[in-house]
Amino acid sequence: MRPNNYFIEYIRSAGLCPTRQRIALAKLLFQGDDRHVTAEELYNEALSEKMKVSLATVYNTLHQFTEAGMLREISVDTNRSYFDTNTRKHHHFYFEKDGKLGDIPDGMISIGKLPEAPNGTKIKCIDVVVTITDSNNDY
Amino acid sequence: MRPNNYFIEYIRSAGLCPTRQRIALAKLLFQGDDRHVTAEELYNEALSEKMKVSLATVYNTLHQFTEAGMLREISVDTNRSYFDTNTRKHHHFYFEKDGKLGDIPDGMISIGKLPEAPNGTKIKCIDVVVTITDSNNDY
DNA sequence: GTCAATGTTTAGAATAGTTCTAAATTACAT
DNA sequence: ATGTAATTTAGAACTATTCTAAACATTGAC
């Protein structure tokens, strides 16, 4: 169980004010194991822990944490954004049925040599998503 | 320039009625080189060619074509869906600045061995997206 | 501690992309 | 040609997200 101070320092070192809401959300996000959450999920979790926070703040905070490099945003489903507390290099399983993400450790997937990025541009990131379905879902 | 008949047959062989709208949209999609389109883009293109088609039909058709294996849907950006006329195995560049997709030919990227899919499930697809930004967009 | 200045949060409205609905139209087998 | 089933449509509805501007909290100077 990390002390409150840990989160306050973490937030401050990212260049953000450690407000009540940001501290509370950081606790939910970074207290335990790595997580993959949607804004709505995190908001509901906050509500069910009786935290006083608005949905708008959850969105703002997730984006600010992402900007600050504390989270990584992942596009697997066009309907919602996922945020990953693991910002190390790794890739994802996407379990289509229940809309959940899982990590694929780095090393499991290796990318061969890529074409150069056009002049004036650079590669920002490489995302691999392995989508998993029910095996009886044949076509 | 492929004949009208080509598209009619293509649509029919996918198990769909070759309606005026589906034929027109198939022409836009499959007439020339491989394309990556959003629903809105295809709709505007149809409008500017004076086709009489509704946005709802564009959405329906894109999904039906996808179901039928004529298109592949790609999630790169949580705000919109992209549809790719190239259904062969390959991966994508995503040019963040202008929201455009580009193909990475198969062979450029190789995936090492993956963990087994859990029992009762299987791998549906593997998508690699290489996101490209402006190089002056540093952080 | 108090205060002012600045940054943050909030509820609710607004927006964007997409899906739904039910009425009108079209396709096609007979 | 006709009837039935499939398709299309306009517009409403919906969902995730962002915006707005007023209320509130945090910080640093005193």
Coordinates of C-alpha atoms (C1' of nucleotides) in Angstrom, one line a residue:
Chain A
M1 CA 0.0 0.0 0.0
R2 CA 1.8 3.1 -1.2
P3 CA 1.5 6.2 1.0
N4 CA -0.4 9.2 -0.2
N5 CA 2.8 11.1 -0.5
Y6 CA 4.0 8.8 -3.2
F7 CA 1.2 9.8 -5.5
I8 CA 1.5 13.5 -4.6
E9 CA 5.2 13.3 -5.6
Y10 CA 4.5 11.4 -8.7
I11 CA 1.9 13.9 -9.9
R12 CA 4.1 16.8 -8.9
S13 CA 7.1 15.4 -10.8
A14 CA 4.9 15.2 -13.9
G15 CA 4.4 19.0 -13.6
L16 CA 0.8 18.8 -12.4
C17 CA -0.8 20.2 -9.2
P18 CA -1.6 17.3 -6.9
T19 CA -5.3 18.1 -6.5
R20 CA -7.6 15.9 -4.4
Q21 CA -9.1 14.4 -7.6
R22 CA -5.8 13.7 -9.3
I23 CA -4.4 12.1 -6.2
A24 CA -7.5 9.9 -5.9
L25 CA -7.5 8.8 -9.5
A26 CA -3.7 8.2 -9.4
K27 CA -4.3 5.9 -6.5
L28 CA -6.9 3.9 -8.4
L29 CA -4.6 3.7 -11.4
F30 CA -1.2 3.2 -9.9
Q31 CA -1.8 1.5 -6.6
G32 CA -1.6 -2.1 -7.7
D33 CA -0.9 -4.1 -10.9
D34 CA -0.8 -2.6 -14.4
R35 CA -4.2 -1.8 -15.6
H36 CA -6.2 -1.0 -18.8
V37 CA -9.1 1.3 -18.2
T38 CA -11.7 3.3 -20.1
A39 CA -12.8 6.7 -18.8
E40 CA -16.2 5.3 -18.0
E41 CA -14.7 2.4 -16.0
L42 CA -12.5 4.6 -14.0
Y43 CA -15.3 7.0 -13.3
N44 CA -17.6 4.2 -12.0
E45 CA -14.8 2.8 -9.9
A46 CA -14.3 6.3 -8.4
L47 CA -18.1 6.6 -7.7
S48 CA -18.3 3.2 -6.1
E49 CA -15.5 4.2 -3.8
K50 CA -17.5 7.3 -2.9
M51 CA -15.0 9.7 -4.4
K52 CA -16.4 13.1 -5.4
V53 CA -15.2 13.5 -9.0
S54 CA -16.9 14.4 -12.2
L55 CA -16.7 12.5 -15.5
A56 CA -15.2 15.6 -17.1
T57 CA -12.4 15.5 -14.6
V58 CA -11.8 11.8 -15.2
Y59 CA -11.4 12.6 -18.9
N60 CA -9.2 15.6 -18.2
T61 CA -7.0 13.7 -15.8
L62 CA -6.5 10.7 -18.1
H63 CA -5.4 13.0 -20.9
Q64 CA -3.1 15.0 -18.6
F65 CA -1.5 11.8 -17.3
T66 CA -1.1 10.6 -20.8
E67 CA 0.6 13.9 -21.9
A68 CA 2.8 13.6 -18.9
G69 CA 3.9 10.1 -19.9
M70 CA 2.2 8.4 -16.9
L71 CA -0.3 6.6 -19.2
R72 CA -0.5 5.4 -22.7
E73 CA -3.6 5.6 -24.8
I74 CA -4.6 2.6 -26.9
S75 CA -6.9 2.4 -29.9
V76 CA -8.3 -1.0 -30.3
D77 CA -12.0 -0.3 -30.6
T78 CA -13.4 2.7 -32.4
N79 CA -16.0 3.1 -29.7
R80 CA -13.9 4.0 -26.7
S81 CA -10.4 4.9 -25.6
Y82 CA -8.3 2.6 -23.4
F83 CA -5.6 3.9 -21.1
D84 CA -2.7 1.7 -20.1
T85 CA -0.8 2.2 -16.9
N86 CA 2.1 0.3 -18.3
T87 CA 4.1 2.7 -20.5
R88 CA 7.0 0.4 -21.1
K89 CA 7.3 -1.1 -24.6
H90 CA 4.8 -3.9 -25.0
H91 CA 1.8 -5.0 -27.1
H92 CA -1.7 -6.1 -26.5
F93 CA -4.3 -8.8 -26.7
Y94 CA -7.8 -7.6 -27.3
F95 CA -10.5 -9.9 -26.1
E96 CA -13.3 -8.8 -28.3
K97 CA -16.1 -10.6 -26.4
D98 CA -15.6 -8.7 -23.1
G99 CA -13.8 -5.6 -24.4
K100 CA -10.8 -6.3 -22.2
L101 CA -7.1 -5.8 -23.0
G102 CA -4.2 -8.0 -21.9
D103 CA -0.5 -7.4 -22.2
I104 CA 1.9 -9.2 -24.5
P105 CA 5.3 -8.9 -23.0
D106 CA 8.0 -7.2 -25.1
G107 CA 10.1 -9.9 -26.8
M108 CA 7.1 -12.0 -27.8
I109 CA 6.7 -9.8 -30.9
S110 CA 9.6 -8.5 -33.0
I111 CA 9.2 -6.0 -35.7
G112 CA 11.5 -6.4 -38.7
K113 CA 13.0 -3.4 -40.5
L114 CA 10.6 -0.8 -41.5
P115 CA 10.5 1.7 -44.4
E116 CA 12.0 5.1 -43.4
A117 CA 9.5 7.7 -42.2
P118 CA 9.1 10.4 -44.9
N119 CA 11.2 13.5 -44.5
G120 CA 10.2 15.8 -41.7
T121 CA 8.4 13.0 -39.9
K122 CA 9.3 10.3 -37.5
I123 CA 7.9 7.1 -36.0
K124 CA 6.0 8.0 -32.9
C125 CA 5.0 4.5 -31.8
I126 CA 4.3 1.0 -33.0
D127 CA 1.2 -0.8 -31.7
V128 CA 0.5 -4.4 -32.2
V129 CA -3.0 -5.7 -31.3
V130 CA -3.8 -9.4 -31.4
T131 CA -7.6 -9.7 -31.4
I132 CA -9.1 -12.8 -29.8
T133 CA -12.5 -14.1 -30.5
D134 CA -14.6 -17.1 -29.5
S135 CA -13.5 -20.0 -31.5
N136 CA -17.1 -21.0 -32.3
N137 CA -17.4 -17.5 -33.9
D138 CA -16.5 -18.9 -37.3
Y139 CA -17.3 -17.5 -40.7
Chain B
M1 CA -12.1 0.8 -66.2
R2 CA -13.9 -2.2 -65.0
P3 CA -17.4 -2.8 -66.5
N4 CA -20.5 -2.3 -64.3
N5 CA -21.0 -6.0 -64.6
Y6 CA -17.9 -6.7 -62.7
F7 CA -19.2 -4.9 -59.6
I8 CA -22.6 -6.5 -59.9
E9 CA -21.1 -9.9 -60.0
Y10 CA -18.7 -9.1 -57.1
I11 CA -21.6 -7.9 -54.9
R12 CA -23.7 -10.9 -55.9
S13 CA -20.9 -13.3 -55.1
A14 CA -20.7 -11.9 -51.6
G15 CA -24.4 -12.9 -51.1
L16 CA -25.8 -9.3 -51.4
C17 CA -28.3 -7.8 -53.7
P18 CA -26.6 -5.6 -56.3
T19 CA -28.6 -2.5 -55.6
R20 CA -28.0 0.9 -57.3
Q21 CA -26.3 2.2 -54.2
R22 CA -24.2 -0.8 -53.5
I23 CA -23.0 -0.9 -57.1
A24 CA -22.1 2.8 -57.0
L25 CA -20.2 2.5 -53.7
A26 CA -18.4 -0.6 -54.9
K27 CA -17.2 1.4 -57.9
L28 CA -15.8 4.1 -55.8
L29 CA -14.1 1.6 -53.5
F30 CA -12.9 -1.0 -56.0
Q31 CA -12.4 0.8 -59.3
G32 CA -8.8 1.7 -58.8
D33 CA -5.9 1.3 -56.4
D34 CA -6.3 0.0 -52.8
R35 CA -7.9 2.6 -50.6
H36 CA -8.5 3.5 -46.9
V37 CA -11.7 5.4 -46.4
T38 CA -13.9 6.6 -43.6
A39 CA -17.6 6.6 -43.9
E40 CA -17.8 10.3 -44.1
E41 CA -15.1 10.5 -46.8
L42 CA -16.9 7.9 -49.0
Y43 CA -20.2 9.7 -48.5
N44 CA -18.8 13.0 -49.5
E45 CA -17.2 11.4 -52.5
A46 CA -20.5 9.9 -53.5
L47 CA -22.2 13.3 -53.1
S48 CA -19.6 15.1 -55.2
E49 CA -20.2 12.5 -57.9
K50 CA -23.9 13.4 -57.7
M51 CA -24.8 9.9 -56.5
K52 CA -28.1 9.7 -54.7
V53 CA -27.2 7.8 -51.5
S54 CA -27.7 8.5 -47.8
L55 CA -25.1 8.5 -45.1
A56 CA -27.0 5.6 -43.4
T57 CA -26.6 3.5 -46.5
V58 CA -22.9 4.3 -46.7
Y59 CA -22.5 3.0 -43.2
N60 CA -24.7 0.0 -43.8
T61 CA -22.9 -0.9 -47.0
L62 CA -19.4 -0.5 -45.5
H63 CA -20.4 -2.9 -42.7
Q64 CA -22.0 -5.4 -45.1
F65 CA -19.0 -5.3 -47.4
T66 CA -16.8 -5.9 -44.3
E67 CA -18.9 -8.8 -43.1
A68 CA -18.6 -10.2 -46.6
G69 CA -14.9 -10.0 -46.5
M70 CA -14.7 -7.3 -49.2
L71 CA -13.3 -4.8 -46.8
R72 CA -11.4 -4.8 -43.5
E73 CA -12.1 -2.4 -40.7
I74 CA -9.2 -0.7 -39.0
S75 CA -9.0 0.9 -35.6
V76 CA -6.3 3.5 -35.5
D77 CA -8.1 6.5 -34.1
T78 CA -10.9 6.3 -31.6
N79 CA -12.8 9.0 -33.4
R80 CA -13.6 7.3 -36.6
S81 CA -13.5 3.9 -38.4
Y82 CA -11.4 3.3 -41.4
F83 CA -12.2 0.7 -44.1
D84 CA -9.4 -0.8 -46.2
T85 CA -10.1 -2.3 -49.6
N86 CA -7.0 -4.4 -49.3
T87 CA -8.0 -7.5 -47.3
R88 CA -4.7 -9.3 -47.9
K89 CA -2.4 -9.7 -44.9
H90 CA -0.5 -6.4 -44.3
H91 CA -0.1 -3.6 -41.8
H92 CA -0.4 0.2 -41.6
F93 CA 1.3 3.5 -41.2
Y94 CA -0.9 6.1 -39.6
F95 CA 0.0 9.6 -40.5
E96 CA -1.4 11.4 -37.4
K97 CA -1.2 14.9 -38.8
D98 CA -3.6 14.3 -41.7
G99 CA -5.4 11.3 -40.5
K100 CA -4.3 9.2 -43.5
L101 CA -3.4 5.5 -43.6
G102 CA -0.7 3.9 -45.7
D103 CA 0.1 0.2 -46.3
I104 CA 3.1 -1.6 -45.0
P105 CA 3.6 -4.6 -47.3
D106 CA 3.5 -8.0 -45.7
G107 CA 7.1 -9.2 -45.1
M108 CA 8.2 -5.9 -43.7
I109 CA 6.9 -6.9 -40.3
S110 CA 7.2 -10.3 -38.8
I111 CA 5.6 -11.5 -35.7
G112 CA 7.5 -13.9 -33.5
K113 CA 5.7 -16.7 -31.6
L114 CA 2.8 -15.7 -29.6
P115 CA 1.2 -17.0 -26.4
E116 CA -1.6 -19.5 -27.1
A117 CA -5.1 -18.1 -27.2
P118 CA -7.0 -19.2 -24.1
N119 CA -9.1 -22.3 -24.4
G120 CA -12.3 -21.8 -26.5
T121 CA -10.9 -18.7 -28.1
K122 CA -8.7 -18.1 -31.1
I123 CA -6.7 -15.3 -32.7
K124 CA -8.9 -13.4 -35.1
C125 CA -6.4 -11.0 -36.5
I126 CA -3.1 -9.2 -35.8
D127 CA -2.9 -5.5 -36.5
V128 CA 0.3 -3.5 -36.5
V129 CA 0.0 0.2 -36.7
V130 CA 3.1 2.4 -37.0
T131 CA 2.1 6.0 -36.1
I132 CA 4.0 8.8 -37.8
T133 CA 4.2 12.3 -36.4
D134 CA 5.9 15.5 -37.4
S135 CA 9.5 15.3 -36.2
N136 CA 9.3 18.8 -34.8
N137 CA 6.5 17.6 -32.6
D138 CA 8.9 16.7 -29.8
Y139 CA 8.2 16.3 -26.1
Chain C
dG1 C1' -2.4 32.4 8.5
dT2 C1' -4.4 35.6 4.7
dC3 C1' -4.8 37.0 0.1
dA4 C1' -4.5 37.4 -4.6
dA5 C1' -3.5 35.1 -8.7
dT6 C1' -3.7 31.2 -11.2
dG7 C1' -5.0 26.6 -12.1
dT8 C1' -8.7 23.1 -11.5
dT9 C1' -13.2 21.2 -11.3
dT10 C1' -17.9 21.0 -12.3
dA11 C1' -22.7 20.5 -14.3
dG12 C1' -24.7 20.8 -18.1
dA13 C1' -24.7 21.9 -23.0
dA14 C1' -22.6 20.8 -27.3
dT15 C1' -20.5 18.0 -30.7
dA16 C1' -19.1 14.1 -33.7
dG17 C1' -19.5 9.7 -35.3
dT18 C1' -22.5 6.2 -35.6
dT19 C1' -26.8 3.4 -35.1
dC20 C1' -31.8 3.0 -34.9
dT21 C1' -36.6 3.4 -36.5
dA22 C1' -40.3 3.0 -39.2
dA23 C1' -42.1 4.5 -43.5
dA24 C1' -41.2 4.5 -48.5
dT25 C1' -38.9 2.4 -52.2
dT26 C1' -36.7 -1.2 -54.9
dA27 C1' -35.3 -6.0 -56.4
dC28 C1' -36.6 -10.2 -58.0
dA29 C1' -39.0 -14.7 -58.3
dT30 C1' -43.2 -16.1 -59.9
Chain D
dA1 C1' -47.0 -7.3 -63.9
dT2 C1' -47.4 -8.5 -59.0
dG3 C1' -46.4 -9.6 -54.3
dT4 C1' -43.0 -10.4 -50.9
dA5 C1' -38.9 -9.6 -48.9
dA6 C1' -34.9 -6.9 -48.8
dT7 C1' -33.1 -2.2 -49.0
dT8 C1' -32.9 2.7 -48.5
dT9 C1' -34.0 6.8 -46.3
dA10 C1' -34.6 11.1 -43.3
dG11 C1' -34.5 12.1 -39.1
dA12 C1' -34.3 11.0 -34.3
dA13 C1' -31.6 8.7 -30.9
dC14 C1' -27.5 7.4 -28.8
dT15 C1' -22.7 7.1 -27.0
dA16 C1' -18.3 8.7 -26.1
dT17 C1' -16.1 12.7 -25.6
dT18 C1' -15.1 17.8 -25.5
dC19 C1' -16.4 22.4 -24.4
dT20 C1' -18.0 26.4 -21.5
dA21 C1' -18.1 29.5 -18.1
dA22 C1' -19.0 29.7 -13.3
dA23 C1' -17.5 27.9 -8.7
dC24 C1' -13.8 26.3 -6.2
dA25 C1' -9.1 24.8 -4.7
dT26 C1' -4.1 25.4 -4.6
dT27 C1' 0.0 28.0 -4.3
dG28 C1' 3.3 31.3 -3.2
dA29 C1' 4.1 36.0 -1.4
dC30 C1' 3.5 38.5 2.4

